[in-house]
CSV table of C-alpha atoms in Angstrom, one decimal:
chain,number,residue,atom,x,y,z
U,1,MET,CA,0.0,0.0,0.0
U,2,SER,CA,1.1,3.5,-0.7
U,3,GLN,CA,1.7,6.0,2.2
U,4,ARG,CA,-1.4,7.8,1.1
U,5,ASN,CA,-3.5,4.8,1.7
U,6,ASP,CA,-1.7,4.0,4.9
U,7,LEU,CA,-2.4,7.5,6.1
U,8,ALA,CA,-6.1,7.3,5.2
U,9,GLU,CA,-6.3,4.0,7.1
U,10,TYR,CA,-4.7,5.7,10.1
U,11,LEU,CA,-7.1,8.6,10.0
U,12,LEU,CA,-10.1,6.2,9.9
U,13,ARG,CA,-8.8,4.6,13.0
U,14,LEU,CA,-8.7,7.9,14.8
U,15,GLY,CA,-12.1,9.0,13.4
U,16,ASP,CA,-13.8,5.7,14.2
U,17,SER,CA,-12.7,5.5,17.8
U,18,ALA,CA,-13.8,9.1,18.3
U,19,LEU,CA,-17.1,8.6,16.5
U,20,VAL,CA,-18.0,5.3,18.3
U,21,THR,CA,-17.1,6.8,21.7
U,22,GLY,CA,-19.3,9.8,20.9
U,23,GLN,CA,-22.2,7.5,19.8
U,24,ARG,CA,-21.9,5.5,23.0
U,25,LEU,CA,-21.9,8.7,25.2
U,26,CYS,CA,-25.0,9.9,23.4
U,27,GLU,CA,-26.8,6.8,24.5
U,28,TRP,CA,-26.8,8.4,28.0
U,29,CYS,CA,-28.9,11.3,26.7
U,30,GLY,CA,-31.9,11.6,28.9
U,31,ARG,CA,-30.9,8.9,31.3
U,32,ALA,CA,-27.6,10.0,33.0
U,33,PRO,CA,-27.6,9.8,36.8
U,34,ALA,CA,-27.4,13.6,37.3
U,35,LEU,CA,-28.0,16.6,35.1
U,36,GLU,CA,-24.4,17.8,35.4
U,37,GLU,CA,-23.2,14.4,34.3
U,38,GLU,CA,-25.6,14.4,31.4
U,39,LEU,CA,-24.3,17.8,30.2
U,40,ALA,CA,-20.7,16.6,30.6
U,41,LEU,CA,-21.2,13.4,28.7
U,42,MET,CA,-23.0,15.1,25.8
U,43,ASN,CA,-20.3,17.8,25.7
U,44,VAL,CA,-17.6,15.2,25.5
U,45,GLY,CA,-19.5,13.2,22.9
U,46,LEU,CA,-20.0,16.3,20.8
U,47,ASP,CA,-16.3,17.2,20.9
U,48,LEU,CA,-15.4,13.7,19.8
U,49,ILE,CA,-18.0,13.6,16.9
U,50,GLY,CA,-16.6,17.0,15.8
U,51,GLN,CA,-13.1,15.6,15.9
U,52,ALA,CA,-14.1,12.5,14.0
U,53,ARG,CA,-15.4,14.7,11.3
U,54,GLY,CA,-12.0,16.4,11.1
U,55,TRP,CA,-10.3,13.1,10.5
U,56,TYR,CA,-13.0,11.8,8.1
U,57,ASP,CA,-12.9,14.9,6.0
U,58,TYR,CA,-9.1,14.4,5.5
U,59,ALA,CA,-9.4,10.7,5.0
U,60,ALA,CA,-12.1,11.2,2.3
U,61,GLU,CA,-9.8,13.6,0.4
U,62,LEU,CA,-6.9,11.1,0.5
U,63,LEU,CA,-9.2,8.2,-0.5
U,64,ASP,CA,-10.6,10.3,-3.3
U,65,ASP,CA,-13.2,7.7,-4.2
U,66,GLY,CA,-16.3,9.9,-4.1
U,67,ARG,CA,-17.1,9.3,-0.5
U,68,ASN,CA,-17.4,12.2,2.0
U,69,ALA,CA,-17.2,12.3,5.8
U,70,ASP,CA,-20.8,11.3,6.1
U,71,ALA,CA,-20.4,8.3,3.8
U,72,LEU,CA,-17.4,7.2,5.8
U,73,ALA,CA,-19.4,7.4,9.1
U,74,PHE,CA,-22.7,6.0,7.9
U,75,LYS,CA,-22.1,3.8,4.9
U,76,ARG,CA,-19.3,1.6,6.0
U,77,GLU,CA,-19.9,-1.9,7.5
U,78,GLU,CA,-18.7,-3.3,10.7
U,79,ARG,CA,-15.6,-5.0,9.2
U,80,ASP,CA,-14.6,-1.7,7.7
U,81,PHE,CA,-14.5,0.1,11.1
U,82,ARG,CA,-11.1,0.5,12.7
U,83,ASN,CA,-12.0,1.7,16.2
U,84,LEU,CA,-10.4,0.4,19.3
U,85,LEU,CA,-12.4,-2.5,20.8
U,86,ILE,CA,-12.9,-0.8,24.2
U,87,VAL,CA,-14.9,2.1,22.8
U,88,GLU,CA,-17.6,-0.2,21.3
U,89,GLN,CA,-18.3,-2.0,24.5
U,90,PRO,CA,-21.8,-1.5,26.0
U,91,ASN,CA,-22.1,1.3,28.5
U,92,GLY,CA,-23.2,-0.9,31.4
U,93,ASP,CA,-23.4,0.9,34.7
U,94,TYR,CA,-21.8,4.3,35.4
U,95,ALA,CA,-18.5,2.6,36.5
U,96,ILE,CA,-18.1,0.8,33.2
U,97,THR,CA,-19.0,3.9,31.2
U,98,THR,CA,-16.5,5.9,33.3
U,99,LEU,CA,-13.7,3.4,33.0
U,100,LYS,CA,-14.1,2.9,29.3
U,101,LEU,CA,-13.9,6.6,28.8
U,102,PHE,CA,-10.9,6.9,31.1
U,103,PHE,CA,-8.9,4.2,29.3
U,104,TYR,CA,-9.7,5.9,26.0
U,105,ASP,CA,-8.9,9.4,27.3
U,106,ALA,CA,-5.6,8.2,28.7
U,107,TRP,CA,-4.7,6.9,25.2
U,108,HIS,CA,-6.2,9.8,23.3
U,109,LEU,CA,-4.3,12.5,25.1
U,110,PRO,CA,-0.8,11.3,24.4
U,111,THR,CA,-1.9,10.4,20.9
U,112,LEU,CA,-3.1,13.9,20.2
U,113,GLU,CA,0.0,15.4,22.0
U,114,GLN,CA,2.1,13.7,19.3
U,115,LEU,CA,-0.2,14.4,16.4
U,116,SER,CA,-0.4,18.1,17.2
U,117,GLU,CA,3.3,18.1,16.2
U,118,SER,CA,2.7,15.9,13.1
U,119,SER,CA,4.8,16.7,10.0
U,120,ASP,CA,1.4,16.9,8.2
U,121,GLU,CA,-0.1,20.3,8.8
U,122,ARG,CA,-3.6,19.2,8.4
U,123,ILE,CA,-3.2,16.5,11.0
U,124,ALA,CA,-1.4,18.9,13.3
U,125,GLY,CA,-4.3,21.4,12.9
U,126,VAL,CA,-7.1,18.9,13.8
U,127,ALA,CA,-5.1,17.4,16.6
U,128,GLY,CA,-4.0,20.8,18.1
U,129,LYS,CA,-7.7,21.7,18.4
U,130,ALA,CA,-8.7,18.3,19.7
U,131,LEU,CA,-5.9,18.3,22.3
U,132,LYS,CA,-7.3,21.2,24.2
U,133,GLU,CA,-10.6,19.4,24.5
U,134,ALA,CA,-9.1,16.0,25.3
U,135,ARG,CA,-7.3,17.5,28.3
U,136,TYR,CA,-10.6,18.4,29.9
U,137,HIS,CA,-12.0,14.9,29.0
U,138,PHE,CA,-9.0,13.2,30.7
U,139,LYS,CA,-9.2,15.4,33.7
U,140,ARG,CA,-12.9,14.6,34.2
U,141,SER,CA,-12.8,10.9,33.6
U,142,SER,CA,-9.7,10.4,35.9
U,143,GLU,CA,-11.5,12.4,38.7
U,144,TRP,CA,-14.4,10.0,38.3
U,145,VAL,CA,-12.3,6.9,38.5
U,146,ILE,CA,-10.8,8.2,41.7
U,147,ARG,CA,-14.1,9.2,43.1
U,148,LEU,CA,-15.6,5.7,42.4
U,149,GLY,CA,-12.5,3.7,43.4
U,150,ASP,CA,-11.8,5.7,46.6
U,151,GLY,CA,-15.5,6.1,47.4
U,152,THR,CA,-18.0,3.8,49.1
U,153,ASP,CA,-17.8,0.0,49.3
U,154,GLU,CA,-20.3,-0.3,46.5
U,155,SER,CA,-18.7,2.2,44.2
U,156,HIS,CA,-15.3,0.5,44.7
U,157,ARG,CA,-16.8,-2.9,44.0
U,158,ARG,CA,-18.5,-1.6,40.9
U,159,ILE,CA,-15.4,0.0,39.4
U,160,SER,CA,-13.3,-3.0,40.3
U,161,ASP,CA,-15.8,-5.2,38.4
U,162,ALA,CA,-15.5,-2.8,35.5
U,163,VAL,CA,-11.7,-3.2,35.5
U,164,ASP,CA,-12.1,-7.0,35.4
U,165,ARG,CA,-14.5,-6.7,32.5
U,166,LEU,CA,-12.7,-4.2,30.4
U,167,TRP,CA,-9.0,-4.8,31.1
U,168,ARG,CA,-8.5,-7.3,28.2
U,169,TYR,CA,-9.3,-4.7,25.6
U,170,THR,CA,-6.6,-2.4,26.9
U,171,ILE,CA,-4.1,-4.4,24.9
U,172,GLU,CA,-4.9,-2.2,22.0
U,173,MET,CA,-3.6,0.9,23.9
U,174,VAL,CA,-0.2,-0.6,24.5
U,175,ASN,CA,0.6,-2.9,21.6
U,176,ILE,CA,2.8,-1.7,18.8
U,177,ASP,CA,1.0,-1.6,15.5
U,178,PRO,CA,3.4,-1.9,12.5
U,179,LEU,CA,1.5,0.5,10.3
U,180,GLU,CA,1.4,3.2,13.0
U,181,GLN,CA,5.1,2.6,13.8
U,182,GLU,CA,6.0,3.1,10.1
U,183,LEU,CA,3.9,6.3,9.9
U,184,ALA,CA,5.4,7.5,13.1
U,185,LYS,CA,8.9,7.2,11.7
U,186,THR,CA,8.1,9.7,9.1
U,187,GLY,CA,6.6,12.0,11.7
U,188,LEU,CA,3.0,11.7,10.5
U,189,ALA,CA,1.5,9.5,13.2
U,190,ALA,CA,1.8,9.2,17.0
U,191,ASP,CA,4.6,7.0,18.1
U,192,PRO,CA,2.8,3.9,19.5
U,193,ALA,CA,5.7,3.2,22.0
U,194,PHE,CA,5.4,6.7,23.4
U,195,VAL,CA,1.6,6.4,23.6
U,196,ALA,CA,1.8,3.0,25.4
U,197,GLU,CA,4.3,4.3,27.9
U,198,GLN,CA,2.2,7.3,28.6
U,199,TRP,CA,-1.0,5.3,28.9
U,200,GLN,CA,0.6,2.9,31.4
U,201,ALA,CA,2.0,5.7,33.5
U,202,ARG,CA,-1.3,7.7,33.5
U,203,VAL,CA,-3.4,4.6,34.4
U,204,ALA,CA,-1.0,3.5,37.1
U,205,LYS,CA,-1.1,7.0,38.7
U,206,VAL,CA,-4.8,7.3,38.7
U,207,PHE,CA,-5.4,3.7,39.8
U,208,GLU,CA,-3.1,4.2,42.8
U,209,GLU,CA,-5.0,7.3,43.9
U,210,ALA,CA,-8.3,5.4,43.3
U,211,THR,CA,-7.1,2.5,45.5
U,212,LEU,CA,-7.6,0.2,42.6
U,213,LYS,CA,-5.4,-2.9,41.9
U,214,LEU,CA,-3.5,-2.6,38.7
U,215,PRO,CA,-3.8,-5.9,36.8
U,216,GLU,CA,-1.0,-7.6,34.9
U,217,PRO,CA,-0.6,-6.1,31.4
U,218,ALA,CA,-3.2,-7.4,29.0
U,219,VAL,CA,-2.3,-9.9,26.4
U,220,PRO,CA,-3.3,-10.1,22.7
U,221,PHE,CA,-6.3,-12.2,21.8
U,222,TYR,CA,-8.1,-13.1,18.7
U,223,LEU,CA,-9.9,-9.8,18.1
U,224,ASN,CA,-8.3,-6.6,16.7
U,225,GLY,CA,-10.3,-3.4,16.1
U,226,ARG,CA,-7.5,-2.0,13.8
U,227,GLN,CA,-8.0,-4.9,11.5
U,228,GLY,CA,-11.8,-4.7,11.6
U,229,LEU,CA,-12.2,-7.7,13.9
U,230,HIS,CA,-14.7,-6.5,16.4
U,231,THR,CA,-16.8,-7.8,19.3
U,232,GLU,CA,-20.5,-8.4,18.5
U,233,HIS,CA,-21.4,-5.0,20.0
U,234,LEU,CA,-20.2,-2.9,17.2
U,235,GLY,CA,-22.7,-4.3,14.7
U,236,GLN,CA,-25.6,-3.4,17.0
U,237,LEU,CA,-24.2,0.1,17.6
U,238,LEU,CA,-23.8,0.7,13.8
U,239,ALA,CA,-27.3,-0.7,13.1
U,240,GLU,CA,-28.8,2.1,15.3
U,241,MET,CA,-26.4,4.8,14.3
U,242,GLN,CA,-26.6,4.2,10.6
U,243,PHE,CA,-30.3,3.4,10.3
U,244,LEU,CA,-31.6,6.8,9.2
U,245,PRO,CA,-29.1,7.6,6.4
U,246,ARG,CA,-29.4,4.0,5.1
U,247,ALA,CA,-33.2,3.9,5.3
U,248,TYR,CA,-33.6,7.4,3.9
U,249,PRO,CA,-30.5,8.0,1.6
U,250,ASP,CA,-29.6,11.6,1.1
U,251,ALA,CA,-32.2,12.8,3.7
U,252,THR,CA,-31.6,16.3,4.8
U,253,TRP,CA,-32.8,18.5,7.7
T,1,MET,CA,-23.3,38.3,-15.8
T,2,LEU,CA,-24.5,35.9,-13.2
T,3,PRO,CA,-28.0,35.4,-12.0
T,4,GLY,CA,-28.5,37.6,-8.9
T,5,ASP,CA,-26.2,40.4,-10.2
T,6,LEU,CA,-29.1,42.6,-11.1
T,7,ILE,CA,-30.6,42.2,-7.6
T,8,ALA,CA,-27.4,43.1,-5.9
T,9,ARG,CA,-27.0,46.2,-8.1
T,10,GLU,CA,-30.5,47.3,-7.1
T,11,SER,CA,-29.6,47.3,-3.5
T,12,ALA,CA,-28.9,50.4,-1.6
T,13,PHE,CA,-25.1,49.9,-1.8
T,14,ASP,CA,-22.7,50.6,-4.6
T,15,GLU,CA,-20.3,47.8,-5.6
T,16,ARG,CA,-18.2,46.9,-2.6
T,17,THR,CA,-14.4,47.0,-3.1
T,18,ALA,CA,-11.3,46.3,-1.2
T,19,GLN,CA,-11.6,49.7,0.3
T,20,ASP,CA,-14.7,48.5,2.2
T,21,LEU,CA,-12.9,46.0,4.4
T,22,PRO,CA,-13.1,48.3,7.5
T,23,ALA,CA,-16.9,48.4,6.9
T,24,ALA,CA,-16.9,44.6,6.8
T,25,TRP,CA,-15.2,44.4,10.2
T,26,ASP,CA,-17.9,46.8,11.6
T,27,CYS,CA,-20.5,44.5,10.1
T,28,LEU,CA,-18.9,41.4,11.7
T,29,GLY,CA,-18.8,43.2,15.0
T,30,GLN,CA,-22.6,43.1,14.9
T,31,VAL,CA,-22.8,39.3,14.4
T,32,MET,CA,-23.5,37.7,17.7
T,33,ASP,CA,-22.7,34.2,18.9
T,34,PRO,CA,-26.1,32.5,18.8
T,35,GLU,CA,-25.4,30.8,22.1
T,36,VAL,CA,-23.9,33.8,23.9
T,37,PRO,CA,-25.9,36.6,22.2
T,38,VAL,CA,-24.0,39.4,23.8
T,39,VAL,CA,-20.6,38.7,22.4
T,40,SER,CA,-19.8,39.2,18.7
T,41,VAL,CA,-17.8,36.8,16.6
T,42,VAL,CA,-15.1,39.4,16.4
T,43,ASP,CA,-14.9,39.9,20.2
T,44,LEU,CA,-14.9,36.1,20.6
T,45,GLY,CA,-11.7,36.0,18.4
T,46,MET,CA,-13.4,33.7,15.9
T,47,VAL,CA,-12.8,36.1,13.0
T,48,ARG,CA,-9.1,35.6,12.2
T,49,ASP,CA,-8.8,37.7,9.0
T,50,VAL,CA,-10.8,39.6,6.5
T,51,GLU,CA,-9.3,40.0,3.0
T,52,TRP,CA,-10.2,40.9,-0.5
T,53,VAL,CA,-9.5,38.1,-3.0
T,54,ASP,CA,-10.6,38.0,-6.7
T,55,ASP,CA,-13.2,40.7,-6.3
T,56,HIS,CA,-14.8,39.0,-3.3
T,57,ILE,CA,-14.5,39.3,0.4
T,58,ARG,CA,-13.0,36.3,2.2
T,59,VAL,CA,-13.4,35.8,6.0
T,60,LYS,CA,-11.3,33.3,7.9
T,61,VAL,CA,-13.1,31.9,10.8
T,62,SER,CA,-11.8,29.7,13.6
T,63,PRO,CA,-14.3,27.4,15.3
T,64,THR,CA,-14.2,27.4,19.1
T,65,TYR,CA,-14.7,23.7,19.7
T,66,SER,CA,-14.4,20.8,17.3
T,67,GLY,CA,-18.0,19.7,17.8
T,68,CYS,CA,-19.6,23.0,18.4
T,69,PRO,CA,-23.0,22.7,16.7
T,70,ALA,CA,-23.1,26.5,16.2
T,71,THR,CA,-20.1,26.6,13.9
T,72,GLU,CA,-22.1,26.2,10.7
T,73,LEU,CA,-24.8,28.5,11.9
T,74,ILE,CA,-22.2,31.2,12.7
T,75,GLU,CA,-20.6,30.9,9.3
T,76,GLN,CA,-24.0,31.3,7.8
T,77,LEU,CA,-24.8,34.3,9.9
T,78,ILE,CA,-21.5,35.9,8.9
T,79,ALA,CA,-22.2,35.3,5.2
T,80,GLU,CA,-25.8,36.7,5.5
T,81,ALA,CA,-24.6,39.8,7.4
T,82,LEU,CA,-22.0,40.6,4.8
T,83,MET,CA,-24.5,40.1,1.9
T,84,GLU,CA,-26.9,42.4,3.6
T,85,ALA,CA,-24.1,45.0,3.9
T,86,GLY,CA,-23.7,44.7,0.1
T,87,PHE,CA,-20.8,42.2,-0.1
T,88,ARG,CA,-21.6,39.7,-2.8
T,89,ASN,CA,-20.8,36.0,-2.5
T,90,PRO,CA,-18.7,36.3,0.6
T,91,GLN,CA,-16.3,33.4,1.0
T,92,ILE,CA,-16.0,31.8,4.4
T,93,GLU,CA,-12.9,29.8,5.1
T,94,ARG,CA,-12.7,27.6,8.2
T,95,VAL,CA,-9.2,27.7,9.8
T,96,LEU,CA,-8.2,25.1,12.4
T,97,ALA,CA,-4.5,26.1,12.9
T,98,PRO,CA,-3.5,27.8,15.1
T,99,ALA,CA,-6.3,26.4,17.2
T,100,TRP,CA,-8.8,29.0,18.7
T,101,THR,CA,-7.9,30.0,22.2
T,102,THR,CA,-9.9,32.0,24.8
T,103,ASP,CA,-6.8,34.3,24.9
T,104,TRP,CA,-8.3,35.8,21.7
T,105,ILE,CA,-11.4,37.0,23.4
T,106,THR,CA,-11.2,40.8,23.5
T,107,GLU,CA,-11.4,42.9,26.6
T,108,GLN,CA,-14.7,44.2,25.4
T,109,GLY,CA,-15.9,40.6,24.9
T,110,ARG,CA,-14.9,39.8,28.4
T,111,GLU,CA,-16.8,42.8,29.8
T,112,HIS,CA,-19.9,41.7,27.9
T,113,LEU,CA,-19.6,38.2,29.1
T,114,ARG,CA,-19.4,39.4,32.7
T,115,ALA,CA,-22.3,41.7,32.3
T,116,TYR,CA,-24.4,38.9,30.9
T,117,GLY,CA,-23.6,36.7,34.0
T,118,ILE,CA,-20.9,34.5,32.5
T,119,ALA,CA,-17.5,34.6,34.2
T,120,PRO,CA,-14.8,35.3,31.5
T,121,PRO,CA,-11.9,32.9,31.1
T,122,ALA,CA,-9.2,33.4,33.8
T,123,GLY,CA,-5.6,32.8,33.0
T,124,SER,CA,-3.9,31.8,29.7
T,125,GLY,CA,-5.0,29.1,27.3
T,126,LYS,CA,-1.3,28.3,26.7
T,127,ARG,CA,-0.8,26.9,30.1
T,128,ALA,CA,-1.4,23.2,30.4
T,129,LEU,CA,-4.6,22.4,32.1
T,130,ILE,CA,-3.5,19.2,33.7
T,131,ASP,CA,-1.7,19.6,37.1
T,132,ALA,CA,-2.1,23.3,36.8
T,133,GLU,CA,-3.5,25.1,39.7
T,134,THR,CA,-7.2,25.8,39.4
T,135,PRO,CA,-7.5,29.5,38.7
T,136,VAL,CA,-9.6,31.7,41.0
T,137,ILE,CA,-12.9,32.4,39.3
T,138,THR,CA,-14.7,35.6,40.2
T,139,CYS,CA,-18.5,35.5,40.6
T,140,PRO,CA,-20.0,37.6,37.8
T,141,HIS,CA,-23.0,38.5,40.1
T,142,CYS,CA,-21.4,39.7,43.3
T,143,GLY,CA,-17.7,39.8,42.6
T,144,SER,CA,-16.8,37.3,45.3
T,145,GLN,CA,-13.8,35.1,44.7
T,146,ASP,CA,-15.2,32.4,47.0
T,147,THR,CA,-16.5,30.2,44.2
T,148,GLU,CA,-16.4,26.5,43.4
T,149,VAL,CA,-16.7,24.3,40.4
T,150,VAL,CA,-19.8,22.2,40.1
T,151,SER,CA,-19.0,20.6,36.8
T,152,GLN,CA,-16.3,21.2,34.1
T,153,PHE,CA,-19.0,20.9,31.5
T,154,GLY,CA,-21.9,23.3,31.3
T,155,SER,CA,-24.8,24.1,29.0
T,156,THR,CA,-22.5,24.5,25.9
T,157,ALA,CA,-19.1,23.1,25.1
T,158,CYS,CA,-17.3,26.3,26.0
T,159,LYS,CA,-18.7,26.7,29.5
T,160,ALA,CA,-18.3,25.1,32.9
T,161,LEU,CA,-20.8,25.3,35.8
T,162,TYR,CA,-19.8,27.2,39.0
T,163,ARG,CA,-21.4,28.2,42.2
T,164,CYS,CA,-20.7,31.3,44.4
T,165,ARG,CA,-20.4,30.5,48.0
T,166,SER,CA,-21.0,34.2,48.9
T,167,CYS,CA,-24.2,35.0,47.1
T,168,GLN,CA,-25.2,31.3,46.6
T,169,GLU,CA,-25.9,31.9,42.9
T,170,PRO,CA,-24.9,29.4,40.3
T,171,PHE,CA,-23.2,30.8,37.2
T,172,ASP,CA,-21.5,29.8,33.9
T,173,TYR,CA,-17.7,30.1,33.5
T,174,PHE,CA,-16.3,30.5,30.0
T,175,LYS,CA,-13.6,27.8,30.1
T,176,CYS,CA,-10.0,28.7,29.4
T,177,ILE,CA,-8.6,26.7,26.5
């Protein structure tokens, strides 16, 4: 594959993780445990959907096959999605939602830090903007992990259960993907080794404050979101998210 | 001649030229942010540049937040205001880099925010937000500095929710980014 295609692939990974996270957060609309939390989740989701659009716009230009950002979001199938497995997991209770977001934010922040200095001006522009937003996201989700972990017996139990349930998917935040490593060498993409190191350090620090036990590093298993090998949950999420544009093609407001 | 030319010529304005750019700035100073209708897009620092290119006016606009749902509406409002002021086919260019920062909000904009009941951003957007000390936010109602954050996220992406311990009133804080 050419570097142009590799780059488009990488942009889809960034966009898909942001979009799927945003879609999951929007599922809380009208049913969050408190009004302030509802506002926060919708704000974070909106930021991420806006960022996804930035990545898709650029990916669409590189792919140059007639598809625009909307087509990339709404007309691709499950196997074409490149998001991290963790972001497609169901929201569960507030501990699971919080922890999913925290693991993603702890990966997203160092990724954007690097991308804001990408050799590609367009990438640096989208990332520079997103970085300011991601700092707030990370701050919020880490505060919640600490509050739940170092809270009541029940909140501690719930977030500990969430760690057990989600930990296996964190392999994707720390493994070294060859395509990303190659792109990082040319200064285009975030260096996966740097991101992994940052992710581990941030998670360890917050877990300690949250009085949570840090599990052994996750190990690879048979699924891989970067290759389009997803859990069953993504298909259901896409069915809901893509229903309208597929049922009513070219519908407008 | 293009369709629409005739209509434009029948308007109260003569043909706009590069000499009219100051008038364009005045016009943009009247375009308010739809979500904070007391601050203009110029005072918010969203208008980065106004230039004359190929017989048309071109406005460079920086969105505040990636997902701000008002971005497209604001661009549309800018275009409409310019057309009403006699600028034909204004071009709106969205500029992401350098990323918009609250440092670009003018002193006048900050005053208007305060008067409207929104605490303006405190400190500099350049400073890292993580591990940085939480800045002291002054209550826009009573001026007390004894305030606390309720939530980092408020009614729009750009605002946080605060509460004043002195006058007990809740208020919005325009987040520093």
